[in-house]
């Protein structure tokens, strides 16, 4: 009899909950029916904007609202955003942006602070502190919603590294054990060792490593990931500039990093100067290289891309570090191991402070950045959505990862390494102040010239520093200093 009562009680609760959800949806439809929001997001096929396009219909059905997506090309995105600041005919309710573009929104007063009801809806406490404190906040207030949490890590051919014959040969040649590189010097040795011979016995020549070297954000961010080991002092937040907006970009640490960054290219595929991040991933999952640097996309694609021949053969590791770090305050190299994380390239969702339908805009932003939605996409390499939450990194239940072609062992190793990178208190983030696009475009130009050996590394960095000073002066030195400190939450 007690069992019957229990069954009846459970059925009543389920019926009540279903009715309550139905009533809630009906109320939302009445509230938002015939209202429209406009979203600006980059014109990508699958990554970042792809999931948004897939999920719009469910949101429209749930709310009765209409969602329109404007998708400029990558190159046109920041220009279109800035154009909307001055043209009253253009009103984007929601911005899907690179975190480095966030400064333009905030500096011009166009970002709405996240309300408490939105934080509750997206389960704010589940978001990792490194993102809350360094990506989502500005002047200790929150304006950015976490869509894609990025960090750059090392991916390597675990099966090749564990080959006993290769381990013996490596030790004979270099005098230490072949293992995950702890420093960039070891990374170079391993790249050199595996370069130019058929180490997987497929009848083709393989190479030591691949990284992005084509002009663009991917190449810049991977350079900064390397430079961090030498130039990001552990006890300081500043990296690109000092607290007075004096560029650090041409100091000895960045020069050392750029010199190495160019010299190591001899151990990559011959076409590496044309490699973007997508090409780097393809070279790795196609079995052409022993190591790559990339965002979390590569680890997922190695397991669930139809083109991958390295499934369950991949090792995951934090970025290499350095046994010394440059102290730009004392102008000396300090002998101490330095191993910062790089969390550059995050995608965030921002609601326009002047949105016509601001509550609906926040509703959509919360829908796309929710725990449920992002968890659906993080195991899928092509989605461009990487872990940003505690729940994304939990390893007690790996069913979702297994459904996306990870083995339990691979999923656990992958998530453990990302977790270690994202728990690092010493990290490098994007330039986030107004003018970030101008600072990056300048460095992009001279970095590319150095990669092509049209100018020396020193010339590239000196020219960058000079132009950065000019940009800062044009935008207003005092204002940039103020905004820079706010972006660092100081």
Short mmCIF file of C-alpha atoms in Angstrom, two decimals:
data_model
loop_
_atom_site.label_atom_id
_atom_site.label_comp_id
_atom_site.label_asym_id
_atom_site.label_seq_id
_atom_site.Cartn_x
_atom_site.Cartn_y
_atom_site.Cartn_z
CA UNK A 1 0.00 0.00 0.00
CA UNK A 2 2.88 2.32 0.85
CA UNK A 3 4.42 1.58 -2.54
CA UNK A 4 1.16 2.54 -4.28
CA UNK A 5 1.02 5.81 -2.34
CA UNK A 6 4.62 6.55 -3.31
CA UNK A 7 3.93 5.92 -7.02
CA UNK A 8 0.87 8.19 -6.91
CA UNK A 9 2.87 10.89 -5.15
CA UNK A 10 5.70 10.74 -7.71
CA UNK A 11 3.21 10.90 -10.61
CA UNK A 12 1.54 13.91 -9.00
CA UNK A 13 4.90 15.72 -8.68
CA UNK A 14 5.81 14.97 -12.31
CA UNK A 15 2.39 16.16 -13.52
CA UNK A 16 2.60 19.30 -11.39
CA UNK A 17 6.13 20.06 -12.67
CA UNK A 18 5.10 19.51 -16.28
CA UNK A 19 2.10 21.81 -15.83
CA UNK A 20 4.26 24.41 -14.13
CA UNK A 21 6.83 24.29 -16.98
CA UNK A 22 4.02 24.56 -19.54
CA UNK A 23 2.56 27.54 -17.71
CA UNK A 24 6.00 29.16 -17.54
CA UNK A 25 6.54 28.67 -21.30
CA UNK A 26 3.07 30.06 -22.03
CA UNK A 27 3.84 33.14 -19.94
CA UNK A 28 7.12 33.65 -21.78
CA UNK A 29 5.39 33.35 -25.16
CA UNK A 30 2.83 35.97 -24.12
CA UNK A 31 5.61 38.23 -22.85
CA UNK A 32 7.99 37.99 -25.83
CA UNK A 33 5.67 37.19 -28.74
CA UNK A 34 6.43 39.19 -31.90
CA UNK A 35 9.51 40.77 -30.31
CA UNK A 36 12.77 40.55 -32.26
CA UNK A 37 16.40 40.63 -31.23
CA UNK A 38 19.33 41.05 -33.57
CA UNK A 39 22.59 39.22 -32.92
CA UNK A 40 25.94 39.94 -34.53
CA UNK A 41 28.23 36.92 -34.74
CA UNK A 42 31.08 36.00 -37.12
CA UNK A 43 30.36 34.20 -40.36
CA UNK A 44 31.79 30.83 -39.37
CA UNK A 45 30.46 27.58 -40.80
CA UNK A 46 30.46 25.29 -37.75
CA UNK A 47 32.37 26.96 -34.94
CA UNK A 48 30.87 29.52 -32.52
CA UNK A 49 28.04 30.75 -34.75
CA UNK A 50 27.09 27.23 -35.87
CA UNK A 51 25.61 26.18 -32.50
CA UNK A 52 23.74 29.50 -32.27
CA UNK A 53 22.04 28.91 -35.62
CA UNK A 54 21.15 25.35 -34.60
CA UNK A 55 19.54 26.38 -31.33
CA UNK A 56 17.57 29.44 -32.48
CA UNK A 57 14.39 27.55 -33.40
CA UNK A 58 14.01 26.00 -29.96
CA UNK A 59 14.45 29.42 -28.37
CA UNK A 60 11.89 30.98 -30.72
CA UNK A 61 9.42 28.15 -30.01
CA UNK A 62 9.92 28.57 -26.28
CA UNK A 63 9.55 32.35 -26.20
CA UNK A 64 7.51 33.28 -29.27
CA UNK A 65 10.26 35.77 -30.15
CA UNK A 66 12.21 36.12 -33.36
CA UNK A 67 16.00 35.99 -33.53
CA UNK A 68 17.88 37.45 -36.47
CA UNK A 69 21.59 36.77 -36.92
CA UNK A 70 23.88 39.17 -38.78
CA UNK A 71 27.13 37.46 -39.72
CA UNK A 72 29.91 39.63 -41.14
CA UNK A 73 33.21 38.06 -42.13
CA UNK A 74 35.92 37.75 -39.50
CA UNK A 75 37.75 40.75 -40.97
CA UNK A 76 34.62 42.90 -40.94
CA UNK A 77 33.34 42.03 -37.44
CA UNK A 78 35.08 44.73 -35.39
CA UNK A 79 34.36 47.37 -38.06
CA UNK A 80 30.64 46.49 -38.04
CA UNK A 81 30.55 46.64 -34.25
CA UNK A 82 32.20 50.07 -34.21
CA UNK A 83 29.89 51.29 -36.99
CA UNK A 84 26.88 50.44 -34.81
CA UNK A 85 28.17 52.79 -32.10
CA UNK A 86 27.71 55.83 -34.32
CA UNK A 87 24.91 54.84 -36.71
CA UNK A 88 21.54 55.00 -34.93
CA UNK A 89 19.94 52.91 -37.68
CA UNK A 90 22.07 49.92 -36.60
CA UNK A 91 21.17 48.32 -33.29
CA UNK A 92 22.57 44.94 -32.31
CA UNK A 93 20.96 43.57 -29.17
CA UNK A 94 23.56 40.86 -28.63
CA UNK A 95 27.26 40.76 -29.54
CA UNK A 96 29.08 37.42 -29.91
CA UNK A 97 32.66 38.58 -29.72
CA UNK A 98 36.29 37.71 -29.16
CA UNK A 99 37.15 38.75 -25.61
CA UNK A 100 39.75 41.18 -26.98
CA UNK A 101 36.95 43.11 -28.69
CA UNK A 102 35.13 43.53 -25.38
CA UNK A 103 37.10 46.65 -24.54
CA UNK A 104 35.59 48.46 -27.48
CA UNK A 105 32.11 47.70 -26.16
CA UNK A 106 32.93 48.71 -22.60
CA UNK A 107 35.10 51.69 -23.45
CA UNK A 108 32.26 53.10 -25.50
CA UNK A 109 29.64 52.36 -22.85
CA UNK A 110 27.70 49.75 -24.84
CA UNK A 111 27.93 46.68 -22.59
CA UNK A 112 25.18 45.93 -20.09
CA UNK A 113 26.15 44.63 -16.67
CA UNK A 114 24.90 41.09 -16.06
CA UNK A 115 21.81 41.07 -13.79
CA UNK A 116 21.56 38.69 -10.85
CA UNK A 117 18.65 36.77 -12.41
CA UNK A 118 20.85 35.92 -15.41
CA UNK A 119 23.67 34.73 -13.15
CA UNK A 120 21.20 32.47 -11.40
CA UNK A 121 19.83 31.17 -14.70
CA UNK A 122 23.27 30.19 -16.03
CA UNK A 123 24.46 28.76 -12.69
CA UNK A 124 27.16 31.37 -12.15
CA UNK A 125 28.93 29.46 -9.37
CA UNK A 126 29.75 26.70 -11.85
CA UNK A 127 31.97 29.03 -13.92
CA UNK A 128 35.71 28.71 -13.33
CA UNK A 129 37.32 31.56 -11.35
CA UNK A 130 40.02 32.17 -13.98
CA UNK A 131 37.30 33.22 -16.44
CA UNK A 132 35.23 35.16 -13.94
CA UNK A 133 38.24 37.16 -12.77
CA UNK A 134 40.19 37.64 -16.00
CA UNK A 135 37.78 37.35 -18.94
CA UNK A 136 34.20 38.05 -17.83
CA UNK A 137 34.85 40.98 -15.53
CA UNK A 138 35.89 44.59 -15.94
CA UNK A 139 36.69 46.89 -13.05
CA UNK A 140 35.38 44.13 -10.75
CA UNK A 141 31.95 44.07 -12.44
CA UNK A 142 30.63 41.42 -14.84
CA UNK A 143 29.65 42.26 -18.40
CA UNK A 144 30.60 39.18 -20.42
CA UNK A 145 28.77 35.86 -20.48
CA UNK A 146 30.93 32.70 -20.86
CA UNK A 147 30.38 31.01 -24.22
CA UNK A 148 33.76 29.52 -25.16
CA UNK A 149 36.51 29.08 -22.59
CA UNK A 150 39.88 28.92 -24.31
CA UNK A 151 43.34 27.87 -23.26
CA UNK A 152 46.28 26.83 -25.42
CA UNK A 153 47.90 23.50 -24.57
CA UNK A 154 50.33 20.98 -26.02
CA UNK A 155 49.12 17.92 -27.92
CA UNK A 156 51.55 15.15 -28.80
CA UNK A 157 51.68 11.64 -30.25
CA UNK A 158 51.68 9.57 -27.10
CA UNK A 159 52.26 6.32 -28.98
CA UNK A 160 55.39 7.73 -30.63
CA UNK A 161 56.77 9.27 -27.45
CA UNK A 162 56.39 5.87 -25.73
CA UNK A 163 58.23 3.93 -28.46
CA UNK A 164 61.17 2.23 -26.66
CA UNK A 165 63.53 2.43 -29.64
CA UNK A 166 62.89 6.15 -30.08
CA UNK A 167 63.37 6.75 -26.35
CA UNK A 168 66.81 5.13 -26.47
CA UNK A 169 67.83 7.07 -29.57
CA UNK A 170 66.66 10.35 -28.08
CA UNK A 171 68.56 9.83 -24.83
CA UNK A 172 71.73 8.90 -26.70
CA UNK A 173 71.45 12.07 -28.78
CA UNK A 174 70.31 14.61 -26.17
CA UNK A 175 71.41 13.13 -22.87
CA UNK A 176 68.02 13.10 -21.15
CA UNK A 177 64.80 11.07 -21.32
CA UNK A 178 62.21 11.64 -24.01
CA UNK A 179 59.17 12.95 -22.16
CA UNK A 180 56.62 15.77 -22.18
CA UNK A 181 58.69 18.95 -22.67
CA UNK A 182 58.87 21.05 -19.52
CA UNK A 183 60.69 23.92 -21.24
CA UNK A 184 60.72 25.47 -24.69
CA UNK A 185 64.33 24.28 -25.07
CA UNK A 186 63.15 20.67 -24.61
CA UNK A 187 60.28 21.31 -27.01
CA UNK A 188 62.81 22.38 -29.66
CA UNK A 189 64.94 19.25 -29.08
CA UNK A 190 61.92 16.97 -29.49
CA UNK A 191 60.77 18.83 -32.62
CA UNK A 192 64.24 18.46 -34.09
CA UNK A 193 64.45 14.75 -33.19
CA UNK A 194 61.15 13.85 -34.88
CA UNK A 195 61.64 16.04 -37.93
CA UNK A 196 62.20 14.72 -41.43
CA UNK A 197 61.80 10.94 -41.14
CA UNK A 198 59.09 8.26 -41.20
CA UNK A 199 58.58 7.67 -37.49
CA UNK A 200 55.12 6.09 -37.85
CA UNK A 201 56.15 3.70 -40.66
CA UNK A 202 53.46 4.79 -43.10
CA UNK A 203 55.88 5.33 -45.97
CA UNK A 204 55.76 9.14 -45.65
CA UNK A 205 58.05 11.73 -44.10
CA UNK A 206 56.77 13.26 -40.87
CA UNK A 207 57.75 16.44 -39.05
CA UNK A 208 58.54 17.57 -35.53
CA UNK A 209 55.73 20.03 -34.84
CA UNK A 210 53.12 22.35 -36.31
CA UNK A 211 51.89 25.74 -35.17
CA UNK A 212 50.03 28.59 -36.79
CA UNK A 213 52.33 30.93 -38.75
CA UNK A 214 49.97 32.55 -41.26
CA UNK A 215 49.16 36.19 -40.61
CA UNK A 216 46.27 36.32 -38.15
CA UNK A 217 45.11 36.09 -34.55
CA UNK A 218 45.98 32.40 -34.21
CA UNK A 219 49.63 33.06 -35.00
CA UNK A 220 49.83 36.01 -32.63
CA UNK A 221 48.19 34.15 -29.76
CA UNK A 222 50.49 31.16 -30.18
CA UNK A 223 53.47 33.49 -30.12
CA UNK A 224 52.22 35.12 -26.91
CA UNK A 225 51.70 31.65 -25.42
CA UNK A 226 55.41 30.97 -25.93
CA UNK A 227 56.52 34.45 -24.89
CA UNK A 228 54.62 34.16 -21.62
CA UNK A 229 57.22 31.75 -20.20
CA UNK A 230 59.89 34.44 -20.55
CA UNK A 231 57.92 37.68 -20.26
CA UNK A 232 54.95 37.08 -17.90
CA UNK A 233 56.38 37.68 -14.44
CA UNK A 234 54.51 35.45 -11.96
CA UNK A 235 53.73 38.17 -9.41
CA UNK A 236 52.45 40.78 -11.88
CA UNK A 237 49.24 41.06 -13.92
CA UNK A 238 50.78 43.18 -16.69
CA UNK A 239 52.11 41.48 -19.81
CA UNK A 240 51.78 43.59 -22.98
CA UNK A 241 52.26 46.97 -21.28
CA UNK A 242 53.41 48.19 -17.91
CA UNK A 243 50.98 50.04 -15.62
CA UNK A 244 51.67 53.31 -17.49
CA UNK A 245 50.96 51.81 -20.91
CA UNK A 246 54.62 51.63 -21.92
CA UNK A 247 54.94 48.65 -24.30
CA UNK A 248 56.90 45.66 -23.04
CA UNK A 249 56.76 44.02 -26.46
CA UNK A 250 60.38 44.83 -27.39
CA UNK A 251 62.06 43.85 -24.13
CA UNK A 252 64.64 40.98 -24.01
CA UNK A 253 62.01 38.37 -23.06
CA UNK A 254 59.82 38.98 -26.12
CA UNK A 255 62.94 39.16 -28.33
CA UNK A 256 64.12 35.77 -27.07
CA UNK A 257 60.67 34.30 -27.69
CA UNK A 258 60.36 35.69 -31.22
CA UNK A 259 63.85 34.58 -32.18
CA UNK A 260 63.02 31.02 -31.07
CA UNK A 261 59.58 31.21 -32.66
CA UNK A 262 61.15 31.83 -36.05
CA UNK A 263 64.19 29.54 -35.72
CA UNK A 264 62.12 26.47 -34.81
CA UNK A 265 60.12 26.62 -38.05
CA UNK A 266 62.80 24.48 -39.75
CA UNK A 267 61.36 21.48 -37.85
CA UNK A 268 57.79 21.99 -39.13
CA UNK A 269 56.19 21.03 -42.47
CA UNK A 270 57.60 23.17 -45.33
CA UNK A 271 54.25 24.91 -45.83
CA UNK A 272 54.00 26.02 -42.18
CA UNK A 273 54.09 29.74 -43.08
CA UNK A 274 50.61 29.19 -44.58
CA UNK A 275 49.26 27.36 -41.52
CA UNK A 276 46.25 28.73 -39.65
CA UNK A 277 44.90 26.90 -36.56
CA UNK A 278 42.66 24.74 -38.78
CA UNK A 279 45.71 23.58 -40.77
CA UNK A 280 47.61 22.83 -37.56
CA UNK A 281 44.78 20.59 -36.37
CA UNK A 282 44.56 18.88 -39.74
CA UNK A 283 48.28 18.14 -39.83
CA UNK A 284 48.06 16.56 -36.37
CA UNK A 285 44.93 14.44 -36.84
CA UNK A 286 46.32 13.39 -40.23
CA UNK A 287 49.44 11.96 -38.55
CA UNK A 288 51.94 14.37 -40.11
CA UNK A 289 53.50 15.88 -36.98
CA UNK A 290 54.60 14.75 -33.51
CA UNK A 291 53.40 17.82 -31.58
CA UNK A 292 51.18 20.86 -31.91
CA UNK A 293 50.09 23.83 -29.85
CA UNK A 294 46.38 24.55 -30.01
CA UNK A 295 43.22 25.35 -28.15
CA UNK A 296 41.06 22.52 -26.78
CA UNK A 297 39.52 22.03 -30.24
CA UNK A 298 42.47 19.87 -31.33
CA UNK A 299 42.05 17.40 -28.49
CA UNK A 300 38.39 16.88 -29.32
CA UNK A 301 38.94 16.73 -33.09
CA UNK A 302 41.65 14.07 -32.65
CA UNK A 303 38.95 11.84 -31.17
CA UNK A 304 35.77 12.69 -33.07
CA UNK A 305 36.82 13.95 -36.49
CA UNK A 306 36.12 11.45 -39.27
CA UNK A 307 39.52 12.34 -40.73
CA UNK A 308 41.50 11.56 -37.58
CA UNK A 309 43.97 8.68 -37.70
CA UNK A 310 45.34 9.43 -34.23
CA UNK A 311 42.30 8.50 -32.14
CA UNK A 312 43.42 7.25 -28.70
CA UNK A 313 47.06 7.94 -29.63
CA UNK A 314 47.15 11.49 -28.27
CA UNK A 315 48.82 12.84 -25.17
CA UNK A 316 47.86 16.13 -23.52
CA UNK A 317 50.08 18.52 -21.60
CA UNK A 318 50.35 22.07 -20.33
CA UNK A 319 52.45 24.54 -22.28
CA UNK A 320 56.22 24.27 -21.83
CA UNK A 321 57.81 26.81 -19.52
CA UNK A 322 61.22 28.33 -18.89
CA UNK A 323 63.88 27.98 -16.18
CA UNK A 324 64.28 31.75 -16.10
CA UNK A 325 61.94 34.72 -16.48
CA UNK A 326 62.68 38.33 -17.33
CA UNK A 327 61.88 40.87 -14.62
CA UNK A 328 61.08 44.05 -16.53
CA UNK A 329 61.15 46.06 -13.30
CA UNK A 330 64.73 45.15 -12.32
CA UNK A 331 65.84 44.56 -15.95
CA UNK A 332 67.28 41.20 -14.92
CA UNK A 333 66.61 37.54 -15.68
CA UNK A 334 65.46 35.74 -12.53
CA UNK A 335 66.38 32.06 -12.26
CA UNK A 336 63.05 30.45 -11.40
CA UNK A 337 60.78 28.05 -13.28
CA UNK A 338 57.96 29.92 -14.98
CA UNK A 339 55.04 28.13 -16.61
CA UNK A 340 52.08 30.48 -17.29
CA UNK A 341 48.87 29.39 -18.96
CA UNK A 342 47.54 31.12 -22.05
CA UNK A 343 43.79 31.76 -22.03
CA UNK A 344 43.72 33.91 -25.15
CA UNK A 345 40.99 33.79 -27.76
CA UNK A 346 37.86 33.32 -25.63
CA UNK A 347 34.44 33.98 -27.13
CA UNK A 348 31.93 35.79 -24.95
CA UNK A 349 28.36 37.00 -25.36
CA UNK A 350 27.55 40.61 -24.49
CA UNK A 351 24.18 42.34 -24.30
CA UNK A 352 23.97 45.87 -25.63
CA UNK A 353 23.23 48.39 -22.87
CA UNK A 354 20.93 50.16 -25.33
CA UNK A 355 19.16 47.02 -26.58
CA UNK A 356 15.52 47.67 -27.46
CA UNK A 357 14.49 44.32 -25.94
CA UNK A 358 17.17 44.02 -23.28
CA UNK A 359 15.47 41.39 -21.14
CA UNK A 360 14.85 39.18 -24.18
CA UNK A 361 18.47 39.73 -25.25
CA UNK A 362 19.67 38.56 -21.85
CA UNK A 363 17.26 35.64 -22.07
CA UNK A 364 18.89 34.51 -25.31
CA UNK A 365 22.42 35.14 -24.01
CA UNK A 366 21.63 33.04 -20.92
CA UNK A 367 20.11 30.33 -23.11
CA UNK A 368 23.30 29.97 -25.19
CA UNK A 369 25.75 30.24 -22.27
CA UNK A 370 23.88 27.95 -19.89
CA UNK A 371 25.47 24.93 -18.29
CA UNK A 372 23.15 22.64 -20.26
CA UNK A 373 23.82 24.25 -23.65
CA UNK A 374 27.60 24.60 -23.40
CA UNK A 375 27.95 21.08 -21.97
CA UNK A 376 26.23 19.78 -25.09
CA UNK A 377 28.90 21.28 -27.36
CA UNK A 378 32.23 21.13 -25.48
CA UNK A 379 32.99 17.52 -26.50
CA UNK A 380 32.51 18.39 -30.19
CA UNK A 381 35.74 19.73 -31.68
CA UNK A 382 34.09 21.51 -34.60
CA UNK A 383 31.78 23.55 -32.33
CA UNK A 384 34.58 25.88 -31.22
CA UNK A 385 33.12 25.81 -27.69
CA UNK A 386 35.69 24.74 -25.11
CA UNK A 387 35.42 24.13 -21.35
CA UNK A 388 34.77 27.11 -19.06
CA UNK A 389 32.96 25.47 -16.12
CA UNK A 390 33.67 23.07 -13.27
CA UNK A 391 30.97 20.80 -14.69
CA UNK A 392 32.69 20.73 -18.09
CA UNK A 393 35.82 19.34 -16.44
CA UNK A 394 34.33 16.77 -14.08
CA UNK A 395 35.60 13.22 -14.75
CA UNK A 396 33.21 11.11 -12.66
CA UNK A 397 30.66 10.80 -15.47
CA UNK A 398 32.21 10.70 -18.95
CA UNK A 399 29.18 9.42 -20.84
CA UNK A 400 28.84 12.56 -22.95
CA UNK A 401 32.51 12.35 -23.96
CA UNK A 402 32.22 8.66 -24.78
CA UNK A 403 29.23 9.43 -27.00
CA UNK A 404 31.55 11.77 -28.88
CA UNK A 405 34.19 9.08 -29.52
CA UNK A 406 36.49 9.65 -26.55
CA UNK A 407 37.67 6.66 -24.57
CA UNK A 408 37.34 7.10 -20.81
CA UNK A 409 41.12 7.29 -20.50
CA UNK A 410 41.50 9.92 -23.23
CA UNK A 411 38.64 12.03 -21.90
CA UNK A 412 40.06 11.97 -18.37
CA UNK A 413 43.59 12.91 -19.52
CA UNK A 414 42.24 15.66 -21.79
CA UNK A 415 40.07 17.20 -19.07
CA UNK A 416 42.75 16.87 -16.38
CA UNK A 417 45.27 18.86 -18.43
CA UNK A 418 42.75 21.59 -19.25
CA UNK A 419 41.82 21.72 -15.57
CA UNK A 420 45.47 22.17 -14.58
CA UNK A 421 45.94 24.97 -17.11
CA UNK A 422 42.81 26.72 -15.94
CA UNK A 423 43.72 26.50 -12.27
CA UNK A 424 47.05 28.25 -12.89
CA UNK A 425 47.18 31.59 -11.07
CA UNK A 426 49.84 32.82 -13.51
CA UNK A 427 48.22 33.32 -16.91
CA UNK A 428 48.12 35.50 -20.00
CA UNK A 429 44.87 36.92 -21.35
CA UNK A 430 44.01 39.11 -24.34
CA UNK A 431 44.50 42.83 -24.68
CA UNK A 432 40.97 43.96 -23.76
CA UNK A 433 41.07 47.74 -23.89
CA UNK A 434 39.67 50.02 -26.63
CA UNK A 435 42.09 49.95 -29.54
CA UNK A 436 42.94 46.27 -28.97
CA UNK A 437 42.24 45.61 -32.64
CA UNK A 438 44.71 48.36 -33.58
CA UNK A 439 47.44 47.07 -31.26
CA UNK A 440 46.95 43.54 -32.57
CA UNK A 441 46.84 44.62 -36.23
CA UNK A 442 50.15 46.42 -35.80
CA UNK A 443 51.87 43.44 -34.21
CA UNK A 444 50.26 41.12 -36.75
CA UNK A 445 51.84 43.12 -39.56
CA UNK A 446 55.39 43.11 -38.17
CA UNK A 447 55.23 39.56 -36.83
CA UNK A 448 54.33 38.38 -40.32
CA UNK A 449 57.26 40.29 -41.80
CA UNK A 450 59.60 38.67 -39.27
CA UNK A 451 58.23 35.20 -40.03
CA UNK A 452 58.87 35.83 -43.73
CA UNK A 453 62.36 37.10 -42.77
CA UNK A 454 61.73 40.47 -44.39
CA UNK A 455 62.85 42.12 -41.14
CA UNK A 456 64.69 40.85 -38.06
CA UNK A 457 62.88 39.90 -34.83
CA UNK A 458 64.33 42.98 -33.11
CA UNK A 459 63.16 45.28 -35.90
CA UNK A 460 59.66 43.74 -35.75
CA UNK A 461 59.36 44.31 -32.01
CA UNK A 462 60.87 47.80 -32.03
CA UNK A 463 58.51 48.88 -34.81
CA UNK A 464 55.58 47.39 -32.91
CA UNK A 465 56.50 49.25 -29.71
CA UNK A 466 56.81 52.52 -31.61
CA UNK A 467 53.41 52.11 -33.29
CA UNK A 468 51.76 50.99 -30.03
CA UNK A 469 52.90 54.23 -28.41
CA UNK A 470 51.42 56.19 -31.30
CA UNK A 471 48.08 54.35 -30.98
CA UNK A 472 47.99 54.99 -27.23
CA UNK A 473 48.76 58.68 -27.71
CA UNK A 474 46.05 59.01 -30.35
CA UNK A 475 43.44 57.32 -28.13
CA UNK A 476 44.54 59.34 -25.10
CA UNK A 477 47.29 58.18 -22.76
CA UNK A 478 45.52 58.92 -19.47
CA UNK A 479 42.28 57.33 -20.63
CA UNK A 480 44.12 54.20 -21.85
CA UNK A 481 45.99 53.88 -18.55
CA UNK A 482 42.67 54.08 -16.70
CA UNK A 483 40.98 51.52 -18.96
CA UNK A 484 43.99 49.20 -18.89
CA UNK A 485 43.88 49.08 -15.09
CA UNK A 486 40.14 48.51 -15.18
CA UNK A 487 40.58 45.64 -17.64
CA UNK A 488 43.02 44.04 -15.17
CA UNK A 489 40.50 44.61 -12.35
CA UNK A 490 42.93 46.84 -10.47
#
